[in-house]
Coordinates of C-alpha atoms in Angstrom, one line a residue:
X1 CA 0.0 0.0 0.0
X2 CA 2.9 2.3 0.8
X3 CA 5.0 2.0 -1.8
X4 CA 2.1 2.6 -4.1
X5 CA 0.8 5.6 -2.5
X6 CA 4.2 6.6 -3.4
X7 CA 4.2 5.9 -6.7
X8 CA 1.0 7.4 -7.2
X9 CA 2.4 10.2 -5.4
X10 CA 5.5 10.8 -7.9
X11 CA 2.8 10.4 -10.7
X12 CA 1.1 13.2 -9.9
X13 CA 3.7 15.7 -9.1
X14 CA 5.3 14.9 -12.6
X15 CA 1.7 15.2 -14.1
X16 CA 1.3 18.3 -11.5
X17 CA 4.3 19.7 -13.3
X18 CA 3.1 19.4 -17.0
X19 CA -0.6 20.7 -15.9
X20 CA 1.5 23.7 -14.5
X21 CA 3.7 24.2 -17.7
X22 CA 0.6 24.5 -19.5
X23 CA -0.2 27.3 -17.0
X24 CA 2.4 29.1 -17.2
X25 CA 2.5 30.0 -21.2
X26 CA -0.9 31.3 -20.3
X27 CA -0.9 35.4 -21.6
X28 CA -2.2 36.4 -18.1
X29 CA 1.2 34.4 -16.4
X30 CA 3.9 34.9 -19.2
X31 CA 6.1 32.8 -17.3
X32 CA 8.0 30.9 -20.1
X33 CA 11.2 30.3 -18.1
X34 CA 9.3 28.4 -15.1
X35 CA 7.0 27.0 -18.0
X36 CA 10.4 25.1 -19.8
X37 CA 11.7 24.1 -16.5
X38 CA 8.5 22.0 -15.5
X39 CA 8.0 20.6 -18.4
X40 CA 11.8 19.6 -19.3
X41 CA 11.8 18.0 -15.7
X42 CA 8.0 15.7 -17.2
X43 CA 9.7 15.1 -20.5
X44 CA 12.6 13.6 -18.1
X45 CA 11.3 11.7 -15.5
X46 CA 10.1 8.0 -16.2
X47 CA 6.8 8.7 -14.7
X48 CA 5.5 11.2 -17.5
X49 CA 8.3 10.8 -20.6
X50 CA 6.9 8.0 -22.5
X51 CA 2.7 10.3 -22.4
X52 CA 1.8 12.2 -25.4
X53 CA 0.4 14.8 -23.5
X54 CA 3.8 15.5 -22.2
X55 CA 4.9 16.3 -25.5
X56 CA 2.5 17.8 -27.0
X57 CA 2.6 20.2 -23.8
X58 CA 6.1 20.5 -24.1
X59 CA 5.8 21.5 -27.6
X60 CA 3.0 24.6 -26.6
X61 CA 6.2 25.8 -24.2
X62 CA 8.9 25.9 -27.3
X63 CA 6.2 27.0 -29.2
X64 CA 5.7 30.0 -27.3
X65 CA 9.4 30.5 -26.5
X66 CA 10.0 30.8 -30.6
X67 CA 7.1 33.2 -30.8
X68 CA 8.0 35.2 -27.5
X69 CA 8.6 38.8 -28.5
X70 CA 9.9 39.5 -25.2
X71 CA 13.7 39.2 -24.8
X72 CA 14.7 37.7 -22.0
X73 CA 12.7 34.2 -23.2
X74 CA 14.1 34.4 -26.2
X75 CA 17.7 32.5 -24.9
X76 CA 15.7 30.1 -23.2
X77 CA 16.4 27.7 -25.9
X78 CA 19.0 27.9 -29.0
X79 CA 16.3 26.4 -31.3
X80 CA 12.7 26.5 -29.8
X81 CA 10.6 26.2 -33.3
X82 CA 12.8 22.9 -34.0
X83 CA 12.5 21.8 -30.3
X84 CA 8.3 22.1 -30.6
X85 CA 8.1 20.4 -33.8
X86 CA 10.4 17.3 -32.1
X87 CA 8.0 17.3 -29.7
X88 CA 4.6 17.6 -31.5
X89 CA 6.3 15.2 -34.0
X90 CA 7.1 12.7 -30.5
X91 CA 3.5 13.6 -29.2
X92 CA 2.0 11.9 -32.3
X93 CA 3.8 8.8 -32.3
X94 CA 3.0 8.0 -28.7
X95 CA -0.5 8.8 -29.2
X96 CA -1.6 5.5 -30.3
X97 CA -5.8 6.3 -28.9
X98 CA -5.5 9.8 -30.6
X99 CA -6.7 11.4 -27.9
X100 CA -4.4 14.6 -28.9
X101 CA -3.8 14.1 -32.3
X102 CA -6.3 16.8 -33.4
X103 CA -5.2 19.2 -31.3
X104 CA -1.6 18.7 -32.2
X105 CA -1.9 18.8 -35.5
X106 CA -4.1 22.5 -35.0
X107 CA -0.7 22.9 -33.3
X108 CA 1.1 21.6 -36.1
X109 CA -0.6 24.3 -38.4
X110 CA 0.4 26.9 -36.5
X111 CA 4.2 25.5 -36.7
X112 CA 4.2 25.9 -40.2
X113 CA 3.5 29.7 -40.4
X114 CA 6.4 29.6 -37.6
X115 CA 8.9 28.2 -40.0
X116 CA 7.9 30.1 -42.7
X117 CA 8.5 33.3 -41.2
X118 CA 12.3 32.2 -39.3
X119 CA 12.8 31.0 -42.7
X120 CA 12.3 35.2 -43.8
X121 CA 14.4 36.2 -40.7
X122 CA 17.0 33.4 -41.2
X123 CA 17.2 34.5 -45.1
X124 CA 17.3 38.0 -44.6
X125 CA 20.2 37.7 -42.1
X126 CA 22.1 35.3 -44.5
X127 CA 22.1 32.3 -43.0
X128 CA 21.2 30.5 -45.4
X129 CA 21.5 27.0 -44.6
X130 CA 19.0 27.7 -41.4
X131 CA 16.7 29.3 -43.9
X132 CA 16.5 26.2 -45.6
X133 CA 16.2 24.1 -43.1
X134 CA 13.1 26.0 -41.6
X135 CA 11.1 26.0 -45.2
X136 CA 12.1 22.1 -44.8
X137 CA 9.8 21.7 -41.9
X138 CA 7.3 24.0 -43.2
X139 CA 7.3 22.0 -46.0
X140 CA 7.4 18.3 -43.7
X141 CA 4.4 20.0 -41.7
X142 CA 2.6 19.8 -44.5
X143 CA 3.1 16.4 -45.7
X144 CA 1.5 15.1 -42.3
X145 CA -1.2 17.8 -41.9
X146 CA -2.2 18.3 -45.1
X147 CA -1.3 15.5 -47.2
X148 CA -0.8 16.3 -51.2
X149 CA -0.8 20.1 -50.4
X150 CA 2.1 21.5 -53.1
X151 CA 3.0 25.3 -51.4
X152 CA 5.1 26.2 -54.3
X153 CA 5.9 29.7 -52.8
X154 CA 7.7 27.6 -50.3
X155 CA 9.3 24.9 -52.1
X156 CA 10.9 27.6 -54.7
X157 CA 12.3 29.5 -51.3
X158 CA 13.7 26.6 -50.2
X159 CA 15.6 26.3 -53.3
X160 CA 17.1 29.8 -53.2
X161 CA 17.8 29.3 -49.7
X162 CA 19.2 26.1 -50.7
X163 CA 21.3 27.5 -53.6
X164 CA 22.9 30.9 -51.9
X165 CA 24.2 28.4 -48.9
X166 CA 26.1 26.2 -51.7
X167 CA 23.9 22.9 -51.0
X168 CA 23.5 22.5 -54.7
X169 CA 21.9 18.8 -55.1
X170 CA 19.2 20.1 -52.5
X171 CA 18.6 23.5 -54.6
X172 CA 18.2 21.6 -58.1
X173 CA 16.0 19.2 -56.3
X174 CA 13.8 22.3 -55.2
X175 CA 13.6 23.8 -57.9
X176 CA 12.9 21.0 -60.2
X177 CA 9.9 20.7 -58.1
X178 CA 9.1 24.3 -58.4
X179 CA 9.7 24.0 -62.4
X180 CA 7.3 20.8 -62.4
X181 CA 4.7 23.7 -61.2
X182 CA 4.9 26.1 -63.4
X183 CA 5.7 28.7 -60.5
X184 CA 8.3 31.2 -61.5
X185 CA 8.3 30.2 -65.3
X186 CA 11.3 30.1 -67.1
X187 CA 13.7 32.1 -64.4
X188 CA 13.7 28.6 -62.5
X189 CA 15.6 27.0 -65.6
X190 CA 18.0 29.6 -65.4
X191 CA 18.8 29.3 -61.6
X192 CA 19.6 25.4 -62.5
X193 CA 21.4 26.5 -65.5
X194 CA 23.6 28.7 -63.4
X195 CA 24.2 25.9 -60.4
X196 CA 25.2 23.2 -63.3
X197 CA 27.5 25.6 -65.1
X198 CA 29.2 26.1 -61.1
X199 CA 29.7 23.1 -60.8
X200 CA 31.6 23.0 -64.0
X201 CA 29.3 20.5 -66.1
X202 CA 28.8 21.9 -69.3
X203 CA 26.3 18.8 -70.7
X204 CA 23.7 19.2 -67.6
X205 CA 24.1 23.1 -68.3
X206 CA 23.2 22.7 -71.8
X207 CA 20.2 20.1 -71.2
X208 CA 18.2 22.2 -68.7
X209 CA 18.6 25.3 -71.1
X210 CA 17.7 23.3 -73.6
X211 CA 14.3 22.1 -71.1
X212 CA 13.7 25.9 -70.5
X213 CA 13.6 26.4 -74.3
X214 CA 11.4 23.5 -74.8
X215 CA 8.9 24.6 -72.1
X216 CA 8.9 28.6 -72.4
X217 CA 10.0 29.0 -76.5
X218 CA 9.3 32.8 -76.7
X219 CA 11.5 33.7 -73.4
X220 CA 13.8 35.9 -74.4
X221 CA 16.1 35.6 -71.6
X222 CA 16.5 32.0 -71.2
X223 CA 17.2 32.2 -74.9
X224 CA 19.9 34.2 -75.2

């Protein structure tokens, strides 16, 4: 009986602890900091590590720690937006009953729009590579949210992003998929056009020019 009024105990101070994260993101508390530190100690202890509700919690703190505009959350956690899509991501796969599944994917939506815009900031501050990466998830979001959704806008910027960090296979591949759209028209050609001949092979330089003609014969550009 004692030892498991004890572990009953320990149960509900861990699930005391997530109930209390969730609390804390509230608008009226603000309290990220104390919100992260309950809910890294749940995500931790064997009690509450292996419940979706943990994680999906724990992905609502991140969450709001990436979208804080207040600065002294905002060092909380090198890399909140990728930390609360781990999490929703984990939250899923341990909720076998779906009892959250709805709500994390609502959650889920919300990432996306996240990503996006870091993938702005990250761009417009040059680091490319992170840019990338962040249209990546936006993009990943997608495939489990909205299955056979095509968001060109974001596939083409993860191409340039791809392409002005030097990860060349990754910018062709984006970009081929943004040609296969339509989006961008003839300038996408050019941008593969310009990676091949970088890469110093003259016959794949030649080809996709030669594609660009095929598909878009009266631009001028990707003529000449």
């Amino acid at each position: 009986i004692i030892a498991f009024a004890m572990s009953f105990g320990l149960l509900s101070a861990q699930n005391s602890k997530v109930q209390s994260a969730l609390n804390y993101i509230k608008p009226q508390y603000n309290q990220l900091d104390k919100a992260k530190e309950a809910i890294d100690l749940a995500c931790g202890h064997e009690k509450t590590q292996n419940n979706a509700k943990t994680w999906y919690v724990r992905g609502q703190v991140y969450q709001a720690i990436a979208q804080t505009p207040d600065e002294k959350f905002k060092t909380l956690s090198e890399n909140p937006a990728q930390e609360a899509l781990d999490a929703y991501l984990k939250a899923l796969n341990l909720d076998v009953k779906k009892q959250v599944t709805k709500e994390i994917n609502n959650q889920l939506k919300l990432m996306g729009l996240v990503f996006i815009n870091k993938g702005i900031e990250y761009f417009n501050a040059s680091t490319f590579e992170k840019a990338m990466v962040a249209f990546e998830n936006s993009l990943r979001i997608d495939t489990i949210v909205e299955p056979g959704r095509i968001d060109t806008m974001v596939i083409f910027n993860a191409g340039i992003a791809a392409d002005r960090a030097k990860i060349y296979d990754k910018a062709v591949y984006y970009y081929l998929a943004t040609a296969k759209t339509g989006y961008e028209g003839a300038k996408v050609y050019g941008y593969i056009a310009n990676i091949e001949k970088e890469r110093g092979d003259s016959v794949a330089y030649v080809n996709i020019l030669k594609d660009g003609i095929t598909q878009y014969p009266e631009d001028v550009n990707i003529i000449f």
